[in-house]
Tab-separated table of C-alpha atoms in Angstrom:
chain	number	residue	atom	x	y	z
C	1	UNK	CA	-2.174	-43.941	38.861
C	2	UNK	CA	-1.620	-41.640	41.348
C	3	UNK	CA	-4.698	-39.171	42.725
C	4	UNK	CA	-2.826	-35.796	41.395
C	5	UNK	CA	-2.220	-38.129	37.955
C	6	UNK	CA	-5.839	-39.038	37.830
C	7	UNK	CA	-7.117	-35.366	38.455
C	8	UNK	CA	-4.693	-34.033	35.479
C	9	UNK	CA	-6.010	-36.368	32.999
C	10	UNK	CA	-8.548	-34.600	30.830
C	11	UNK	CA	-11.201	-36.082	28.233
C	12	UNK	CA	-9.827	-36.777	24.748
C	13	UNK	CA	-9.850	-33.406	22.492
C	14	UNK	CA	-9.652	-31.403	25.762
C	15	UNK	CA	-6.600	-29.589	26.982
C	16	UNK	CA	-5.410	-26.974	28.986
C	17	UNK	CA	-3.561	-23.811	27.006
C	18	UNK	CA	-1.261	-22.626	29.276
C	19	UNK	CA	0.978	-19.362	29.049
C	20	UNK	CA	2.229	-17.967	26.781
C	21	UNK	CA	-0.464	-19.871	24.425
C	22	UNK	CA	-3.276	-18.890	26.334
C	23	UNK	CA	-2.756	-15.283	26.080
C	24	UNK	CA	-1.847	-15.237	22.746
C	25	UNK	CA	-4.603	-17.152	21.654
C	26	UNK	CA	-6.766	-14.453	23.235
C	27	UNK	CA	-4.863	-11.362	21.604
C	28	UNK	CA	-5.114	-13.181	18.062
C	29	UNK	CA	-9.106	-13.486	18.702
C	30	UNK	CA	-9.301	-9.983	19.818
C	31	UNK	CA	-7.290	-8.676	16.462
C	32	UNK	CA	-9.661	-10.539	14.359
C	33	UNK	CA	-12.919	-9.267	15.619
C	34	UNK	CA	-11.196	-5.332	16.131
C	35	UNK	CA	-11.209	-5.959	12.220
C	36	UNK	CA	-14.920	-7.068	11.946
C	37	UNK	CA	-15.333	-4.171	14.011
C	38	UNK	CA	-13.902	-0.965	12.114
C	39	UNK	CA	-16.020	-2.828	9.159
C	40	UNK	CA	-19.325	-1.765	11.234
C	41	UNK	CA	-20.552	-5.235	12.559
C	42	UNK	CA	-21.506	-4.978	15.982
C	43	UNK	CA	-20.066	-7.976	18.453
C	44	UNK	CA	-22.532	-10.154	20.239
C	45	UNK	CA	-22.336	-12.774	22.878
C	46	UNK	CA	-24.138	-15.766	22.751
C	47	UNK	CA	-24.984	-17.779	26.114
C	48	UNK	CA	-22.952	-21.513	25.834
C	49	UNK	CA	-25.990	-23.197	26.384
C	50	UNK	CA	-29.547	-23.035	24.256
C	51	UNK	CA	-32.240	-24.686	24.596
C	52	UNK	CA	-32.499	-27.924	22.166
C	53	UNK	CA	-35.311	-27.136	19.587
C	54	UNK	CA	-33.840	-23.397	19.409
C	55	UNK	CA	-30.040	-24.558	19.013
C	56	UNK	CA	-30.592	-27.292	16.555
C	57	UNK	CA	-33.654	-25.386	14.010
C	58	UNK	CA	-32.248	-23.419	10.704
C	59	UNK	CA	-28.461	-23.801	10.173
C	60	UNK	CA	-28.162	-25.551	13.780
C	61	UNK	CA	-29.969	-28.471	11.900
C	62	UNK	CA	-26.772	-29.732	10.639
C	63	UNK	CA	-24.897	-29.775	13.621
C	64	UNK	CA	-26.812	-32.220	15.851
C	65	UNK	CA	-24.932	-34.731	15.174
C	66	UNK	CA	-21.861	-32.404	17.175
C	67	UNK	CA	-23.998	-31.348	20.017
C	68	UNK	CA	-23.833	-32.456	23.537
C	69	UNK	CA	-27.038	-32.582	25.258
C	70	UNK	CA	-28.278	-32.262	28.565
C	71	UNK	CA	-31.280	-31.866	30.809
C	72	UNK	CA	-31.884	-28.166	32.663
C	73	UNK	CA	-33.038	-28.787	35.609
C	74	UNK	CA	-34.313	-25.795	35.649
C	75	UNK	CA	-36.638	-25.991	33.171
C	76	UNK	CA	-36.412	-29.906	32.839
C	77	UNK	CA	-36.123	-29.035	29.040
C	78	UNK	CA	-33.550	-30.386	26.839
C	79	UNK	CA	-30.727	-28.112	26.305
C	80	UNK	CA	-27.383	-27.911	23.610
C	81	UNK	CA	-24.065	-26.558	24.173
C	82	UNK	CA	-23.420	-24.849	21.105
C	83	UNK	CA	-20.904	-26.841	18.658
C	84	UNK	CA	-20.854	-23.400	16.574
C	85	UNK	CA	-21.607	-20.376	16.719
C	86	UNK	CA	-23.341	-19.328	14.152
C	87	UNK	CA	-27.051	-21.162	14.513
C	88	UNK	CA	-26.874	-18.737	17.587
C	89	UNK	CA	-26.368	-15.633	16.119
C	90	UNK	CA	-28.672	-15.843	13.178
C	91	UNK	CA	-31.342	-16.715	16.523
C	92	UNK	CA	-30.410	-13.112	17.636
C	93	UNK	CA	-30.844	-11.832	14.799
C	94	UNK	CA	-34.402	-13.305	14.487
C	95	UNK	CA	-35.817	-12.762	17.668
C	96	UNK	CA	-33.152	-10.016	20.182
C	97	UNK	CA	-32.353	-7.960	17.010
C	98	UNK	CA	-35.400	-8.457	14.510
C	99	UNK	CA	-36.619	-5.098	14.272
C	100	UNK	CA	-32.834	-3.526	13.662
C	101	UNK	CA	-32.931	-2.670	10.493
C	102	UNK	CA	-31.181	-4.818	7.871
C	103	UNK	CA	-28.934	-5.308	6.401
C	104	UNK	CA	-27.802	-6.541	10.174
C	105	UNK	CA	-23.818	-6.695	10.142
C	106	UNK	CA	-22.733	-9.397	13.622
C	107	UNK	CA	-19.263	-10.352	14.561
C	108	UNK	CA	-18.365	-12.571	17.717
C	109	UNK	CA	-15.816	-14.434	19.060
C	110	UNK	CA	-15.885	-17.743	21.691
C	111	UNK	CA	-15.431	-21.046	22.731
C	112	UNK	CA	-16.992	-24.458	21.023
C	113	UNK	CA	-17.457	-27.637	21.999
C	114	UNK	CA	-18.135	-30.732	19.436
C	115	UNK	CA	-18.809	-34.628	20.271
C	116	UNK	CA	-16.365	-35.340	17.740
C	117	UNK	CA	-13.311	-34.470	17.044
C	118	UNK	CA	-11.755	-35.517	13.375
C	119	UNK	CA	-8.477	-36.286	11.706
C	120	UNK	CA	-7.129	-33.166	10.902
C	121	UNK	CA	-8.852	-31.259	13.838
C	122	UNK	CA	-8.861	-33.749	16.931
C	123	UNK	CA	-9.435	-30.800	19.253
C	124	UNK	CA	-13.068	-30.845	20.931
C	125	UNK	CA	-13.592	-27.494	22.097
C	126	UNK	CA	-11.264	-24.726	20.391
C	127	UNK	CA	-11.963	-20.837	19.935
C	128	UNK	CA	-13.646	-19.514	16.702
C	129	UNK	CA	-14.504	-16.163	15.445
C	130	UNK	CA	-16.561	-14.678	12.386
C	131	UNK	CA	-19.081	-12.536	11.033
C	132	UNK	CA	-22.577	-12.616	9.644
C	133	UNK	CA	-24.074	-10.612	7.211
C	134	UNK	CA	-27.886	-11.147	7.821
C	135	UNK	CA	-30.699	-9.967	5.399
C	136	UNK	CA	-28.261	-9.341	1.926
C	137	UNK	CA	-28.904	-10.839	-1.506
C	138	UNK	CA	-26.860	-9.183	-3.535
C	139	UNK	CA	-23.153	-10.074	-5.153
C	140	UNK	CA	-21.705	-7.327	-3.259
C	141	UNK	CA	-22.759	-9.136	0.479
C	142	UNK	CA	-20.995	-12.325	-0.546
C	143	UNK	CA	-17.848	-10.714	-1.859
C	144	UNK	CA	-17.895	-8.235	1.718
C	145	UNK	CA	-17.640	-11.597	4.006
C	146	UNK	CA	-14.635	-13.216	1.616
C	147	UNK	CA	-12.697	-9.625	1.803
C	148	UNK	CA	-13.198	-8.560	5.480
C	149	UNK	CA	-11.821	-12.620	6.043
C	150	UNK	CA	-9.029	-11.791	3.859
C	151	UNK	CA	-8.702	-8.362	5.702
C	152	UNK	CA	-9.181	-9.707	9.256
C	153	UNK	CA	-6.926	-12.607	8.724
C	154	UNK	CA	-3.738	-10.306	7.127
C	155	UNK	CA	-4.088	-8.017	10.092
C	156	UNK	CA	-3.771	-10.734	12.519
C	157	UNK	CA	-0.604	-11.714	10.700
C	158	UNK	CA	-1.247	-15.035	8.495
C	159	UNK	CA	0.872	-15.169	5.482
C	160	UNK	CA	0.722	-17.177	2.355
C	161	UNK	CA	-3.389	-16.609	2.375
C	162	UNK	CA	-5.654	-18.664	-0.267
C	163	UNK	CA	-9.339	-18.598	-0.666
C	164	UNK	CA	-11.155	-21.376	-2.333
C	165	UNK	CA	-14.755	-20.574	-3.539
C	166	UNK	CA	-16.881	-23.383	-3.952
C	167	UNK	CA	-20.629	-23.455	-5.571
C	168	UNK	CA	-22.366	-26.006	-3.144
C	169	UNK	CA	-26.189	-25.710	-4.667
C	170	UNK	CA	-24.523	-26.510	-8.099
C	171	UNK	CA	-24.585	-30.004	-8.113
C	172	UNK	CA	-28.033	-30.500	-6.505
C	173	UNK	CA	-29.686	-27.904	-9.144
C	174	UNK	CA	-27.676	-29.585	-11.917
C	175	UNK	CA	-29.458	-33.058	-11.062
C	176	UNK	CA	-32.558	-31.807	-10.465
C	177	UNK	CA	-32.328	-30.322	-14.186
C	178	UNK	CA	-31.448	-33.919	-15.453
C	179	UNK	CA	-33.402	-35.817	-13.564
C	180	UNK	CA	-31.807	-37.470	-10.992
C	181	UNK	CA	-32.979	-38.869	-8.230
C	182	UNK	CA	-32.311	-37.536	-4.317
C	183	UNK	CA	-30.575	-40.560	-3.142
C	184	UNK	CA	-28.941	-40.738	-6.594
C	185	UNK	CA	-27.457	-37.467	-5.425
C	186	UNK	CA	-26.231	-37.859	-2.796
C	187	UNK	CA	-23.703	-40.270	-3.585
C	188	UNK	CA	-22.635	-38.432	-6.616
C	189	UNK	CA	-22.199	-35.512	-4.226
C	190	UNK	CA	-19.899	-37.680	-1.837
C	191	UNK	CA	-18.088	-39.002	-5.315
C	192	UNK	CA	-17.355	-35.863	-6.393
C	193	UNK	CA	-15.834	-34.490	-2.740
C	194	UNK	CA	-13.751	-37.535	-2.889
C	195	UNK	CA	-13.015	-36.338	-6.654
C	196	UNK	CA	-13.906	-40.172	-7.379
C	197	UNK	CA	-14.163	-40.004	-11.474
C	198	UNK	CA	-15.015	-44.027	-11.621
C	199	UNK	CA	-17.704	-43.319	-9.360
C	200	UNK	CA	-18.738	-40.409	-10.828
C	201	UNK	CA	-19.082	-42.018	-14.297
C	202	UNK	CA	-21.101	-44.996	-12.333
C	203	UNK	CA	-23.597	-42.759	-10.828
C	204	UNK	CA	-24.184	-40.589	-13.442
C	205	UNK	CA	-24.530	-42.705	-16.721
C	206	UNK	CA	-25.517	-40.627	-19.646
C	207	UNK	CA	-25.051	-37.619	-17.883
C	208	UNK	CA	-21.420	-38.328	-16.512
C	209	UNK	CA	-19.220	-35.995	-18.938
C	210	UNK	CA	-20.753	-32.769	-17.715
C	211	UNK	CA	-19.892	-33.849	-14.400
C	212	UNK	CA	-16.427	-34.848	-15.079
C	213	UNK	CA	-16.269	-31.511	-16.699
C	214	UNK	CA	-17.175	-30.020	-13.438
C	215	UNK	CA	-14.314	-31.718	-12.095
C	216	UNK	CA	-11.645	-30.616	-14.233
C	217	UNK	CA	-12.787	-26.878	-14.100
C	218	UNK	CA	-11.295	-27.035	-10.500
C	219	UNK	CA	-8.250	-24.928	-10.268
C	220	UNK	CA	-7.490	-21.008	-10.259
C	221	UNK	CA	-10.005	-18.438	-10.802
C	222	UNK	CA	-9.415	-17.370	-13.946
C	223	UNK	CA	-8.937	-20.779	-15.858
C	224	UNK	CA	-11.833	-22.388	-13.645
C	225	UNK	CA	-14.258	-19.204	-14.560
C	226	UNK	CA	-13.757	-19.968	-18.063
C	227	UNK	CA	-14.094	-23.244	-17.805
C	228	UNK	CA	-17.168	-23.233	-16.054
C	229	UNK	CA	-18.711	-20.505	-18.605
C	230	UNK	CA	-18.210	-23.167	-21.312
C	231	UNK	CA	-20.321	-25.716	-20.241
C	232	UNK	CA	-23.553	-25.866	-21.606
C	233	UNK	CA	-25.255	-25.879	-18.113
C	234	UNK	CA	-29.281	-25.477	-17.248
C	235	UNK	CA	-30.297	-22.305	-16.909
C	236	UNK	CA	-30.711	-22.712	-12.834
C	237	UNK	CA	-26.865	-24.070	-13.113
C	238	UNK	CA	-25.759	-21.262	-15.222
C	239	UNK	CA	-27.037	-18.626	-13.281
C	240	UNK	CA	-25.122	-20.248	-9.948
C	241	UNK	CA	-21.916	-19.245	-12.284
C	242	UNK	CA	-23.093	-15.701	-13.378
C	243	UNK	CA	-23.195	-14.719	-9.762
C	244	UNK	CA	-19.597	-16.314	-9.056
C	245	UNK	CA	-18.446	-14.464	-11.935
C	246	UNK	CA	-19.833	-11.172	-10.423
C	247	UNK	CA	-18.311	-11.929	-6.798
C	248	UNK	CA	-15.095	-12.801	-7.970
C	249	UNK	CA	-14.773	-9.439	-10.241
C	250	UNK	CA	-15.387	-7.841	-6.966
C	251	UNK	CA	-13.112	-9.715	-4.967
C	252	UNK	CA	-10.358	-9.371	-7.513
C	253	UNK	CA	-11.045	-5.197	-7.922
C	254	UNK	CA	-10.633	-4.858	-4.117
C	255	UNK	CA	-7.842	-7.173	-3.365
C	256	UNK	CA	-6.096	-8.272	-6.838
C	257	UNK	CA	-2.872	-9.620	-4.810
C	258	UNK	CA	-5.287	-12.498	-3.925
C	259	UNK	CA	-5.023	-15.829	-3.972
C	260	UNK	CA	-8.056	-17.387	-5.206
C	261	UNK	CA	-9.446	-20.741	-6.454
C	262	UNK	CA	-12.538	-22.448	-7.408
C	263	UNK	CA	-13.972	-26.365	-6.992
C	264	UNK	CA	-17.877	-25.654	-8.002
C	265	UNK	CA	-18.581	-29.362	-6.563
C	266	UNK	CA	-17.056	-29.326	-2.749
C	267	UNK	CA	-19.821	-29.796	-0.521
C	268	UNK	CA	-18.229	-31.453	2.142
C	269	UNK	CA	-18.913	-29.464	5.281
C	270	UNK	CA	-21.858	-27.139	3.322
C	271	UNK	CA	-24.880	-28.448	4.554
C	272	UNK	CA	-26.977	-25.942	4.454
C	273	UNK	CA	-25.021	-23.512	2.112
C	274	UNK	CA	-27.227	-22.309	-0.205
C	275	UNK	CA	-24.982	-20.326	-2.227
C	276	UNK	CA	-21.228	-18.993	-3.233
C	277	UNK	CA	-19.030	-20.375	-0.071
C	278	UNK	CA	-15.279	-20.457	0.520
C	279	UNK	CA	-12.990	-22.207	2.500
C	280	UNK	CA	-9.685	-20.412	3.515
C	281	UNK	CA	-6.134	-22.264	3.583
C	282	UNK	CA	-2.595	-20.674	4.363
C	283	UNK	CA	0.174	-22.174	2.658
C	284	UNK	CA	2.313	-24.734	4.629
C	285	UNK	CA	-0.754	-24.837	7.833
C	286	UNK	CA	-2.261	-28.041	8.158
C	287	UNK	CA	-6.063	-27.835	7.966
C	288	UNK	CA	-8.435	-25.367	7.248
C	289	UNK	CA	-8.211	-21.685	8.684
C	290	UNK	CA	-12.161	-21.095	8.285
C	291	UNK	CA	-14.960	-21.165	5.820
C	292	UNK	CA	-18.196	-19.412	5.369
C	293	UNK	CA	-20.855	-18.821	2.981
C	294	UNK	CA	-24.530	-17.915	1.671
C	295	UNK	CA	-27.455	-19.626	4.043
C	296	UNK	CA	-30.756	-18.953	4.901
C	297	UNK	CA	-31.462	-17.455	8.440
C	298	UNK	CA	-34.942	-17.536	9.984
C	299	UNK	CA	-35.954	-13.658	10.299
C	300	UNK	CA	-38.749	-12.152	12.074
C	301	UNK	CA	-42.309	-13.954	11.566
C	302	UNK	CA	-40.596	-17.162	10.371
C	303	UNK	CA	-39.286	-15.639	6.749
C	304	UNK	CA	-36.402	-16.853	5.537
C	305	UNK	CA	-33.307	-14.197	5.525
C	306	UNK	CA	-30.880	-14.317	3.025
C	307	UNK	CA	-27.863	-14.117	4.500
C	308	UNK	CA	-23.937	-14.631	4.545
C	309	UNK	CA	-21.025	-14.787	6.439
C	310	UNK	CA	-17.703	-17.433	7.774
C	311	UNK	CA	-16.230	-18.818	11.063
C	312	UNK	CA	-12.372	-18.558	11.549
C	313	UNK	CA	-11.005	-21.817	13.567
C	314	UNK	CA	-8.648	-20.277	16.456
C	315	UNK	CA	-6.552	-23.342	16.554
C	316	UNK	CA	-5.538	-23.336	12.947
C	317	UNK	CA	-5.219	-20.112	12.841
C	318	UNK	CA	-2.750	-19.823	15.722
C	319	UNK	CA	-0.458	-22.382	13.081
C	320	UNK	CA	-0.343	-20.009	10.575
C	321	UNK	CA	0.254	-16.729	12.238
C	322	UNK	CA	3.490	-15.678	14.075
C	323	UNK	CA	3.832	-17.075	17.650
C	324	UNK	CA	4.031	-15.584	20.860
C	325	UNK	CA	6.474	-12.747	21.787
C	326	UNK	CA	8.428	-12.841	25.042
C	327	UNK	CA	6.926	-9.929	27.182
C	328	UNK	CA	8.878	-7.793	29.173
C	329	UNK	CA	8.450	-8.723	32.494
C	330	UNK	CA	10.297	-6.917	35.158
C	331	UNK	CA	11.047	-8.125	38.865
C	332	UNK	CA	10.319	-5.589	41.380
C	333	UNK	CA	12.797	-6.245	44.800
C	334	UNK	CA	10.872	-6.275	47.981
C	335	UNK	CA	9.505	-2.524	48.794
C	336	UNK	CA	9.639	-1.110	45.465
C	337	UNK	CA	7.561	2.068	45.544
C	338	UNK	CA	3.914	1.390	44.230
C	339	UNK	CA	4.033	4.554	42.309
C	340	UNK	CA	7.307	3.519	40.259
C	341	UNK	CA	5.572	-0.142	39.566
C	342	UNK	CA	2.484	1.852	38.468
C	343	UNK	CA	4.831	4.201	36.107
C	344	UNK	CA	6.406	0.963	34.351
C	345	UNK	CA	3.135	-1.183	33.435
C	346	UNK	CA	2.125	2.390	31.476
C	347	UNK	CA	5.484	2.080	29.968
C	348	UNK	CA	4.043	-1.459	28.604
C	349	UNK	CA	5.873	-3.236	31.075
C	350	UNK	CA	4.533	-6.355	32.947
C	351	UNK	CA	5.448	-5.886	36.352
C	352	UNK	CA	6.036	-8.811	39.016
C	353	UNK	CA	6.506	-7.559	42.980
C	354	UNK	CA	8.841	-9.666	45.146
C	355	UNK	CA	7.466	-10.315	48.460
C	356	UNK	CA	10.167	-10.664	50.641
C	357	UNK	CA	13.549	-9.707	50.491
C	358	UNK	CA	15.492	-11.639	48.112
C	359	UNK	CA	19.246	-11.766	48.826
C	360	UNK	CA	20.100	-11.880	44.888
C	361	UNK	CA	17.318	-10.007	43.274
C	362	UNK	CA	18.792	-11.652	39.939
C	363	UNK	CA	18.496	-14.582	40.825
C	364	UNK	CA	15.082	-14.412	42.024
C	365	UNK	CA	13.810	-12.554	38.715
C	366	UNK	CA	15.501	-15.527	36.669
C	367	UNK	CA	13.729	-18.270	39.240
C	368	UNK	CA	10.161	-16.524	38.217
C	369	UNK	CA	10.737	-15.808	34.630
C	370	UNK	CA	11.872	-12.364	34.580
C	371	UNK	CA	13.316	-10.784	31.553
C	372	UNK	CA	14.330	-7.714	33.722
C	373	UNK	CA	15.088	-6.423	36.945
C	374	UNK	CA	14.964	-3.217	38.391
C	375	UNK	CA	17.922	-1.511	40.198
C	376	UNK	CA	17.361	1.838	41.694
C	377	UNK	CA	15.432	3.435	38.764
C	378	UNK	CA	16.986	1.928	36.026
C	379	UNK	CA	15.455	-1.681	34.126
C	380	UNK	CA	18.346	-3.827	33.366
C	381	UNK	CA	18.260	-6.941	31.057
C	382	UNK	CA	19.189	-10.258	33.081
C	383	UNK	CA	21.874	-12.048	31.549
C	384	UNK	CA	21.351	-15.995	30.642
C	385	UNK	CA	22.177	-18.458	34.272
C	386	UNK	CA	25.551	-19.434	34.044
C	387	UNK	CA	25.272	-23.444	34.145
């Protein structure tokens, strides 16, 4: 392998995004959080790096398995590079923002890295942006975060939109109610994300119908609501569904065009949910879009907050939404007037000087990827090369 070969080749799930990709990536980003915006939550920044024990406490807990380490030499304390973003901005809420009062609205937008990448997202480090909704109990905080996602993704352009809500603590309070034990659980969680019903029946014994019930309720809104509300469920259980009947009445007055489904047993990927959560598809995309949900973040003096909010994965949602536009980029022949280049980049145009005298000036704006060039005063659309 050559030097320049060897220099080139990157670490798998790395890449470079070159133009037009790159820049479109970063207009997409910016459209998403200009909606989390007008909704009032303030954009924050998080550093990339964190030290270890503040990165990985709370909802970083679940993610250490993702995290790359490394030593600060610095400090010679052990420090994370942030696999998500969130962890970090429920710190700042905690500790930079803890005496704002809440109910603290956060937005942000930035680059990940994992250890891992998996089948349907093989990418390592990728873009995400989202909103958290820190210090909120009520019905009408979880059904904000699944409309301004809804909003935020519409405006950026994704069509075919479908949110799936998903009641991760069901399952766990339902056992706990019939006496299951923890480890007991656990597979019958993974059983019932794999939708395994043989399993399901093995794990569960006496106990299995109710599950499999679960199961079946899966499916639109309206059929799984009903569904769910027939079940003769523990009254820990049943409340779980009260409260997804309330958020979904809201959802569905705000935004009744909306596509919207329910699995109550999904956990996969909800470690430390604690409540109503959602996962967002578009129709005909590969992979998942974002998801989000209820948590508990730490909050000033160590008490929990409860709090809500989602993550939107850049690289999925650059599949879904229209791709980039060809920008009008005019060539400039050698000794264009400065004031004239000035006047067309206010027009909207992107402007690119030559720097010597060119003896076709068409030519040279086709070489460089011109879709204009300028003669006298006038812009004038190149033709295609003739081959």
């Amino acid at each position: 392998m050559t030097d320049t070969a060897d220099k080139g080749l990157l670490p798998a799930g790395l890449q470079d995004v070159l133009a037009p990709l790159a820049a479109h990536e970063s207009q997409v980003l910016e459209r998403l959080v200009a909606a989390f915006r007008a909704q009032g939550y303030d954009r924050v920044k998080p550093p990339l790096l964190e030290f270890e024990e503040a990165l990985l406490t709370g909802p970083g807990a679940a993610l250490a398995g993702q995290t790359f380490r490394l030593m600060d030499p610095v400090s010679q304390r052990m420090m994370g590079l942030r696999a998500d973003m969130t962890p970090q901005v429920a710190r700042i809420a905690a500790t930079r923002l803890k005496n704002t009062p809440r109910p603290l609205r956060l937005c942000y937008g930035g680059q990940v890295l994992q250890v891992r990448g998996s089948q349907l997202r093989p990418e390592r480090q990728f873009a995400q942006a989202g909103a958290e909704l820190i210090g909120a109990a009520a019905e009408a905080a979880d059904a904000e975060v699944v409309l301004l996602a809804i909003e935020a993704l519409d405006a950026a352009g994704v069509a075919g939109l479908s949110v799936d809500l998903n009641l991760p603590p069901l399952v766990g309070s339902l056992a706990a109610d019939l006496g299951l034990g923890e480890a007991q659980v656990g597979d019958l969680r993974m059983a019932l994300d794999r939708k395994d019903a043989a399993a399901v029946t093995a794990l569960a014994g006496a106990q299995a119908e109710l599950f499999h019930a679960l199961l079946r309720s899966a499916g639109p809104a309206e059929s799984a609501l009903a569904a769910l509300k027939a079940l003769d469920l523990p009254p820990a259980a049943a409340q779980e569904v009260r409260r997804l009947d309330t958020v979904l009445s809201l959802i569905q007055a705000a935004a009744p065009d909306a596509r919207v489904t329910v699995d109550p047993v999904e956990h996969r990927g909800f470690e430390y949910q604690t409540g109503i959560s959602f996962i967002l598809f578009a129709k005909g995309v590969r992979g998942e879009l974002g998801r989000g949900g209820r948590y508990q973040a730490a909050g000033p003096n160590g008490v929990q907050e409860p709090s809500t909010g989602f993550t939107l994965f850049m690289d999925t949602v650059l599949r879904a939404v229209p791709g980039p536009q060809r920008q009008r980029r005019i060539y400039l022949p050698f000794g264009t007037a400065v004031a004239k280049a000035r006047d067309l980049r206010r027009e909207g145009w992107e402007t690119l000087a030559g720097l010597s005298q060119a003896e076709q000036a068409e030519d040279e704006a086709r070489r460089l990827g011109c879709s204009h060039v300028l003669h006298g005063d006038a812009a004038v659309a190149l033709e295609p090369a003739n081959d």
